XYZ file of C-alpha atoms in Angstrom:
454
model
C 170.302 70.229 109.197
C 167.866 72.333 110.925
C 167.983 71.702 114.587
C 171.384 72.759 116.250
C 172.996 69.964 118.632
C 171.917 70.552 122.256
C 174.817 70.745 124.707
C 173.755 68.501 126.908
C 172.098 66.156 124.590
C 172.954 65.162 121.099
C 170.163 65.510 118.927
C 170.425 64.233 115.422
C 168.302 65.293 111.710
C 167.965 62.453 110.102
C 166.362 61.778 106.520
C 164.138 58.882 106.315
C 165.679 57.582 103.299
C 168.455 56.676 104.904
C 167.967 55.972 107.936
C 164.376 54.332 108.532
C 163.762 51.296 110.301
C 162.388 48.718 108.890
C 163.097 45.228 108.456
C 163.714 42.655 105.620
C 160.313 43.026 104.218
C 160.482 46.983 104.457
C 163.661 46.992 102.952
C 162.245 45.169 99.799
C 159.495 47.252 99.793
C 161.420 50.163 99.622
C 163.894 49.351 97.284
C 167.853 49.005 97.725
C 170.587 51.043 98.067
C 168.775 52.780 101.507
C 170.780 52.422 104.466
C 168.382 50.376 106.363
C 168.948 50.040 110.453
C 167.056 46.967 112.662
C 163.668 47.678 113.831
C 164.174 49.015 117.319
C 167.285 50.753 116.788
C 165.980 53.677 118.145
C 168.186 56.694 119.355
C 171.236 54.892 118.575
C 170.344 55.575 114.552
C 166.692 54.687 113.646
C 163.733 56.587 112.845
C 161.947 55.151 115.297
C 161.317 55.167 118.983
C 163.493 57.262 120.409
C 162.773 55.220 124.325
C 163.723 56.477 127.586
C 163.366 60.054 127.997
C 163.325 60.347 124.723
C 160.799 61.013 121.462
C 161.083 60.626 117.717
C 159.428 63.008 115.446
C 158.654 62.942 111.808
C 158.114 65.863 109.885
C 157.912 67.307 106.007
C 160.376 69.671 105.017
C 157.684 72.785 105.302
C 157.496 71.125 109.386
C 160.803 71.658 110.193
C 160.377 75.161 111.497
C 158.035 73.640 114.149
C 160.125 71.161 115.325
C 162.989 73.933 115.321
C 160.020 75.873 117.377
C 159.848 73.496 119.587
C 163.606 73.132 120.590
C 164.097 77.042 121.484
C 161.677 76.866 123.367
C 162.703 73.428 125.538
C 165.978 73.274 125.115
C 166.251 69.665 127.472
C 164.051 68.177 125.548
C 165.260 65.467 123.792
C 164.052 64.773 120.705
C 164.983 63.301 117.624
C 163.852 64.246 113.922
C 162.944 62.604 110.911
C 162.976 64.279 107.588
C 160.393 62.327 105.298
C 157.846 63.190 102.637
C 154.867 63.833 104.736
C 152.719 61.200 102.762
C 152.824 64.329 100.246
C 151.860 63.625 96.668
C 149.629 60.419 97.691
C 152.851 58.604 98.612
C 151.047 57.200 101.459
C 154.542 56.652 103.620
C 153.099 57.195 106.755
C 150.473 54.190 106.539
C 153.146 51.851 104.530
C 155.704 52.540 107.376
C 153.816 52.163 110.329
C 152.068 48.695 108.299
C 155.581 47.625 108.197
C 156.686 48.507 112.285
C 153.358 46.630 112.734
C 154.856 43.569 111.606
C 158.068 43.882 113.051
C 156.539 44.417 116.167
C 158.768 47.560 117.226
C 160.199 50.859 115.513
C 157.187 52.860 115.358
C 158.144 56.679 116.092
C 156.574 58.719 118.797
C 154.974 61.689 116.729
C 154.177 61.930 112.568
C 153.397 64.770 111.106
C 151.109 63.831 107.600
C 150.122 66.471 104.793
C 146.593 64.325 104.298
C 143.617 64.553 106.442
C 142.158 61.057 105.883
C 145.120 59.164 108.083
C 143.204 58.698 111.475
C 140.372 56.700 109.531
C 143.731 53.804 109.433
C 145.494 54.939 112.056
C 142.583 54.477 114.687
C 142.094 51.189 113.609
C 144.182 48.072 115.644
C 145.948 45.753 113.276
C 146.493 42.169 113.901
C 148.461 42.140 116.910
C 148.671 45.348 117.394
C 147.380 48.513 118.836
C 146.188 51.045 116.825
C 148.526 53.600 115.856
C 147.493 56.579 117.282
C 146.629 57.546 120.871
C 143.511 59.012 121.717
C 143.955 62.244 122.413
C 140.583 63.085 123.777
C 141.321 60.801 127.560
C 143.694 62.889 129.419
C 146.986 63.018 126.956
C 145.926 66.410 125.367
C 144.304 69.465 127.785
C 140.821 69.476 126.868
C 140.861 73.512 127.043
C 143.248 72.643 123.988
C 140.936 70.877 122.332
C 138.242 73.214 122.947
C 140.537 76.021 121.038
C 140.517 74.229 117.749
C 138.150 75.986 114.951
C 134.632 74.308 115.555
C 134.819 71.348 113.182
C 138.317 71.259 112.582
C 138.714 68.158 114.547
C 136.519 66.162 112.273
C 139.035 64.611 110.139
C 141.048 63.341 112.910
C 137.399 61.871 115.016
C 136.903 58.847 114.759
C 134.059 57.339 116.378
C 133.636 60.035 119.046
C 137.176 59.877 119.927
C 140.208 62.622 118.660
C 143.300 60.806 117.070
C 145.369 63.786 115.901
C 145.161 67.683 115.620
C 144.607 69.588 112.870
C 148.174 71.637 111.636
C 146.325 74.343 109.835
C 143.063 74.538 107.281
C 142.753 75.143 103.757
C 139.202 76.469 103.805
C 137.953 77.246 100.025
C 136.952 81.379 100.268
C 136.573 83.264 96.898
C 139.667 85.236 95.649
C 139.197 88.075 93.338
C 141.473 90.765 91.575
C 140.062 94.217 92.798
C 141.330 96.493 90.527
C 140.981 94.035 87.430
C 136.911 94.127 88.921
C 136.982 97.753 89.090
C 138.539 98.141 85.809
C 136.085 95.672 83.786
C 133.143 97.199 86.036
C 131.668 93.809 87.666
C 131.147 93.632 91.215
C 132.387 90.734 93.687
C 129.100 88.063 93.444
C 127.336 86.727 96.394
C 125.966 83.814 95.648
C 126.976 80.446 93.108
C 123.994 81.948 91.085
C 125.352 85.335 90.262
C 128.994 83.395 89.967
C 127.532 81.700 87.259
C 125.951 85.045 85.853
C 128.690 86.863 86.353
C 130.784 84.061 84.282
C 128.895 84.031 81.527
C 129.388 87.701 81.166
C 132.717 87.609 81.209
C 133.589 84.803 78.808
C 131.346 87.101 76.197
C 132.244 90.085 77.632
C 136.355 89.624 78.198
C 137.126 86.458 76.644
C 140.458 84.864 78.042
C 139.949 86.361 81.282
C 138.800 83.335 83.982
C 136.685 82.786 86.907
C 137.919 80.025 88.343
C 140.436 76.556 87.313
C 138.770 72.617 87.275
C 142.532 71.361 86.336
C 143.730 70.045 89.369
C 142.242 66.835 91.938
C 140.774 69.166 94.121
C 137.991 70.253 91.952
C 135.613 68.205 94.186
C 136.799 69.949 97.135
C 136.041 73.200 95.940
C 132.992 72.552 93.624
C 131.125 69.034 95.041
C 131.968 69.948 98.563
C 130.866 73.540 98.691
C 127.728 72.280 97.094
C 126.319 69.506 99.818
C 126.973 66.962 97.367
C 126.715 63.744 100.065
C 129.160 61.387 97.169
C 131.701 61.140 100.257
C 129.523 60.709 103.834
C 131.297 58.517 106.279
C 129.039 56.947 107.852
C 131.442 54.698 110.202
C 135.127 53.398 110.749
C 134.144 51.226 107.650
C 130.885 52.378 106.104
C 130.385 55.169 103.463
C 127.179 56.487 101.708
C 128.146 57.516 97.831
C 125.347 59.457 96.370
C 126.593 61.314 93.040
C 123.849 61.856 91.262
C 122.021 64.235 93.957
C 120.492 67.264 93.075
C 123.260 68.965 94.972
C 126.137 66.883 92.924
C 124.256 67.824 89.887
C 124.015 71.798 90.313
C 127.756 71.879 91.143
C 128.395 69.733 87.847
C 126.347 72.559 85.823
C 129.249 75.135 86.981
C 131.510 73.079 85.753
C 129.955 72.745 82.823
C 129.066 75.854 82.000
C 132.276 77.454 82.663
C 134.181 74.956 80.102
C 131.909 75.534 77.660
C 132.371 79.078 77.651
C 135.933 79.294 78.850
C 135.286 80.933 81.934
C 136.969 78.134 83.867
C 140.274 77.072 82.592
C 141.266 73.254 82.805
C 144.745 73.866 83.435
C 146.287 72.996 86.878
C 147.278 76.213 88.599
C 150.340 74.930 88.883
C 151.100 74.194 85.227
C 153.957 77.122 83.386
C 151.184 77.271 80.796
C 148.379 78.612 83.674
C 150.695 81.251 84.577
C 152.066 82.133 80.938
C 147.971 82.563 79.948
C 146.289 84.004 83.077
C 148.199 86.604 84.538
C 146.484 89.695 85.080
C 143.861 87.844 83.357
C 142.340 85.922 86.711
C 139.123 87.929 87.628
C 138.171 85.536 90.026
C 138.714 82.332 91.679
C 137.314 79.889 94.346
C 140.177 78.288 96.204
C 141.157 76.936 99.446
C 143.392 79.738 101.536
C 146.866 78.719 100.071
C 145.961 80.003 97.497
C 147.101 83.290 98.586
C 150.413 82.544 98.812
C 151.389 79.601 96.256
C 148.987 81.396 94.103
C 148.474 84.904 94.185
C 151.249 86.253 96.087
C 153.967 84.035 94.659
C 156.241 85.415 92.362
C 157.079 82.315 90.614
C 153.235 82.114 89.643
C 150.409 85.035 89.302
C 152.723 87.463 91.223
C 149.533 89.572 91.794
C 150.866 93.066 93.246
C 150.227 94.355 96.229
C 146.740 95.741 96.938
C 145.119 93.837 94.517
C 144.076 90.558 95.944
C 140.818 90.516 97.604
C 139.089 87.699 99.314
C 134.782 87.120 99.898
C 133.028 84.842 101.903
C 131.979 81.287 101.082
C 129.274 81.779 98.238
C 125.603 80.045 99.226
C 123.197 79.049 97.147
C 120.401 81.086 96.723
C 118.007 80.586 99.851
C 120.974 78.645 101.956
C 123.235 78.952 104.654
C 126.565 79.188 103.241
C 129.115 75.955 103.102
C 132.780 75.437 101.998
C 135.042 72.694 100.902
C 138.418 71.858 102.360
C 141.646 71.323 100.727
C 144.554 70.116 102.403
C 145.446 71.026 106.065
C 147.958 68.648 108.083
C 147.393 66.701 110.824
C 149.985 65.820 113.556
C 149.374 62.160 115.498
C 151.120 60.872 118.550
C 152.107 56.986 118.815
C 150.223 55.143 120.917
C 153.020 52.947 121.045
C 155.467 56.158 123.068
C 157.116 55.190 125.696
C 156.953 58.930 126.353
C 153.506 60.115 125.580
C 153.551 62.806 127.944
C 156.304 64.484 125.902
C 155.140 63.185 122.989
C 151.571 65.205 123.635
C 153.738 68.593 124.749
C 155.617 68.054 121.665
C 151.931 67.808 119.029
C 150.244 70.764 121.536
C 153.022 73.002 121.026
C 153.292 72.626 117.271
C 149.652 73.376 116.609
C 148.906 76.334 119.047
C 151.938 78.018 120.263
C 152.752 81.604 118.773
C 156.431 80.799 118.315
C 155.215 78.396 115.751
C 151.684 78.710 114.690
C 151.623 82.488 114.546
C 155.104 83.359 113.728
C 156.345 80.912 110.989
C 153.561 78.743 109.872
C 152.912 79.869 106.070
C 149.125 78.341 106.414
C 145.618 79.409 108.520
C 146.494 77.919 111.855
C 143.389 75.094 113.052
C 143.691 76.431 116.615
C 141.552 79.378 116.786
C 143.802 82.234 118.397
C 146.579 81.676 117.246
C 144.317 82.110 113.377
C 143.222 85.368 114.783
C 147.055 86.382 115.494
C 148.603 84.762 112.130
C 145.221 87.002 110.363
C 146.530 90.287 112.105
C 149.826 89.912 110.323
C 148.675 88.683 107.265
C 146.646 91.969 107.297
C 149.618 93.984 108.507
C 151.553 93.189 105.634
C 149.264 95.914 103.275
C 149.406 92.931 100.595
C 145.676 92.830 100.664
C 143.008 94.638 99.015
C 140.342 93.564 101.653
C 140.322 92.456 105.337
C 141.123 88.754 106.001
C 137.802 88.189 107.716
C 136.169 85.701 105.093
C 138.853 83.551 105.932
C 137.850 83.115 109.584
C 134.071 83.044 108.639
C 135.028 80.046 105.953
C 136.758 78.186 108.545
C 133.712 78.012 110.812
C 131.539 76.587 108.190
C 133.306 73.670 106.739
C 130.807 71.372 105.607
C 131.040 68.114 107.865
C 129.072 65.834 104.880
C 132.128 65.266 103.329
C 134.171 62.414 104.726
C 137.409 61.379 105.671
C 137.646 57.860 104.479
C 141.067 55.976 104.136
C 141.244 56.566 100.298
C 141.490 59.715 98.443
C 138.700 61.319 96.571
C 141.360 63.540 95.096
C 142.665 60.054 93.250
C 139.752 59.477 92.218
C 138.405 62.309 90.747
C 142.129 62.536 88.880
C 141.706 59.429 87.395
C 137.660 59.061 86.397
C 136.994 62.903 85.716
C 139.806 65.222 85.033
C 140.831 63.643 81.845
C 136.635 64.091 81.066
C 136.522 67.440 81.792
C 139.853 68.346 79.734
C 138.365 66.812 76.607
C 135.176 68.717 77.272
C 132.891 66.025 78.822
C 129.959 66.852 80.585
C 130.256 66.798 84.719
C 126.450 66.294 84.938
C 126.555 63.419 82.445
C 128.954 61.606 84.371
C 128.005 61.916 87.491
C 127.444 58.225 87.812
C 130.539 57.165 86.427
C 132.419 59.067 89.115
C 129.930 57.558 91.817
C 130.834 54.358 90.827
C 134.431 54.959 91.184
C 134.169 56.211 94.570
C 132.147 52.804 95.043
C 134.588 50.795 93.488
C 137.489 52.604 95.531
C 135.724 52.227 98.961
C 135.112 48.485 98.345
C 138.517 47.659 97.428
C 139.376 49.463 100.611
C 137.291 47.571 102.799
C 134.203 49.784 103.094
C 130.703 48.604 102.833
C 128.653 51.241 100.804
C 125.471 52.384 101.578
């Protein structure tokens, strides 16, 4: 339990798993042996609604803290939490679990909290008989000078059609990480462009073989790679309309990283998070684009690189030679509010505090907070700390130019890359040869999920 009973108020943890609400149909969806309650149970032992005076929240496990955050600091507030996965993993609970209130009609809870970014595309959308999931937050529920402190183009995943649906946790902007003294020591210099990253590769694989400048083993290669590089294979172009152009010159330089960095074993295939990544790369990771976890589940982790202190350095956003500089995103939460509350109002104070108040955002949160001053706040302490080798300023300038190309549909490209590429590139396929295989499957993927494709 992480929230201690209010005097006045009882306020009760509960874990999805055994206590969501869901009907007959949920409960066979779900499997048995989970301690199911009625739809519209609400306070009284359900995870939803909690009515009158009165919200329900969900959160992950890493969330907790901000609902705890909360609480201190409105101690009448009553509110009840749900432990649940956060949609983590692609387990897509949030979208099965509202699909299922939907059709009972009742049970949905008053805030969610989801680990993926692509949620409003389906949770803006009305369902037969039903309202759409979330409130707009854009018509009077959240303070528009709220709004307006969000990181310019953090909103985007969670727009929909001109409207705002949800609010952006934190961002996972892709920056370049490098080892300083391992630079200083092999006598390269940090590169400023995807041109002399590719240079700078190839020297090193002939140069230092075994030490890496980067990893294509996990489902965010796209993010970092294809997304950094313009490449329009994921532009929403509506609610229910995508463009998927893989083959683009831009898709195809981005492949010839790739590429060349297999080849010549400058970019390891291995997911970062694999015991065999860490047992063969550390001290031996030169350089590495990645999103800004990194830092911490990465670098500064002890049960992984366990870089030490002063060593980890971080550049801007590499352009390509004669452009403005882009990034990639990967990961980043968003938190929605039900437009089904009976207590919106609440509901709204609850998703405002969690994603801009210090006591949260700036104290606690372990990611780059979306609201822009409490990012400049958590940055101060990050640099504080004296675990970095540089300032923390390319992580402010990467959050600013996030490239808005790449969509938010209601599918993820991660799933698809995972399936159609990775297992390419760890045999040693070519990216650029395949380009149109992996268009297709973002095709096939959009179509199955109701998109028309341009």
């Amino acid at each position: 339990m992480f929230i201690s009973p209010h005097p006045a108020r009882r306020r009760r943890v509960l874990v999805l798993a055994t206590a969501a609400v869901v009907g007959a149909t949920a409960l066979a969806a779900c499997g048995s042996g989970e301690d199911v309650a009625a739809p519209g149970a609400g306070a009284s032992g359900a995870a939803g609604s909690a009515g009158s005076g009165g919200i329900t929240v969900w959160v992950d496990a890493s969330r907790a803290p901000a609902a705890e955050a909360f609480l201190a600091a409105n101690p009448d507030a009553d509110v009840e939490v749900v432990s649940y996965d956060g949609s983590a993993n692609g387990s897509d609970t949030f979208k099965t679990r509202m699909n299922l209130y939907d059709q009972a009609g009742e049970g949905w809870p008053d805030v969610v909290f989801s680990t993926q970014n692509n949620d409003a595309s389906w949770a803006s959308q009305a369902t037969p008989g039903n309202e759409p999931f979330a409130a707009v937050l854009d018509d009077g529920l959240v303070d528009p000078e709220v709004l307006e402190g969000f990181t310019e183009g953090s909103l985007d995943p969670c727009t929909v059609e001109g409207q705002v649906y949800c609010l952006r946790n934190d961002l996972a902007q892709v920056v370049l990480w490098y080892d300083q003294q391992l630079m200083d020591d092999l006598g390269y210099e940090v590169p400023t462009t995807w041109e002399e990253y590719v240079e700078l590769s190839g020297r090193v694989a002939a140069e230092n073989p075994g030490v890496i400048t980067g990893s294509v083993g996990d489902a965010w290669t796209p993010e970092v790679f294809m997304w950094g590089s313009r490449c329009p294979a994921n532009q929403v172009t509506g609610p229910r309309s995508i463009s998927v152009d893989a083959t683009a010159a831009e898709c195809v330089r981005a492949a010839e990283v790739i590429d060349a960095g297999v080849a010549d074993g400058s970019l390891t295939t291995l997911s970062v998070f694999a015991p065999e990544f860490v047992q063969e790369y550390s001290e031996k990771v030169l350089m590495m684009p990645g999103p800004a976890w990194f830092a911490g589940a990465i670098f500064n982790n002890p049960d992984s690189l366990a870089l030490p202190e002063g060593r980890l350095g971080v550049a801007a956003p590499l352009p390509w030679e004669g452009e403005e500089a882009v990034t990639g995103n990967v990961g980043g939460g968003t938190w929605f509010v039900s437009s089904h509350s009976e207590n919106p109002e609440l509901a709204a104070d609850f998703v405002e505090f969690v994603t801009t108040d210090d006591a949260y955002q700036v104290e606690q949160a372990p990611g780059y907070p979306a609201y822009a001053p409490a990012a400049e706040k958590w940055l101060a302490q990050q640099e504080e700390s004296g675990y970095y080798a540089t300032d923390l300023s390319a992580l402010t300038e990467a959050g600013s130019v996030i490239w808005d190309g790449w969509g938010a549909p209601a599918f993820s490209q991660e799933a698809v890359w995972a399936d159609t590429m990775t297992p390419l590139v760890t045999a040693g396929g070519s990216v650029v040869d395949n380009l149109d295989t992996w268009g297709e499957a973002i095709r096939n993927e959009a179509q199955v999920n109701g998109y028309t494709v341009e």
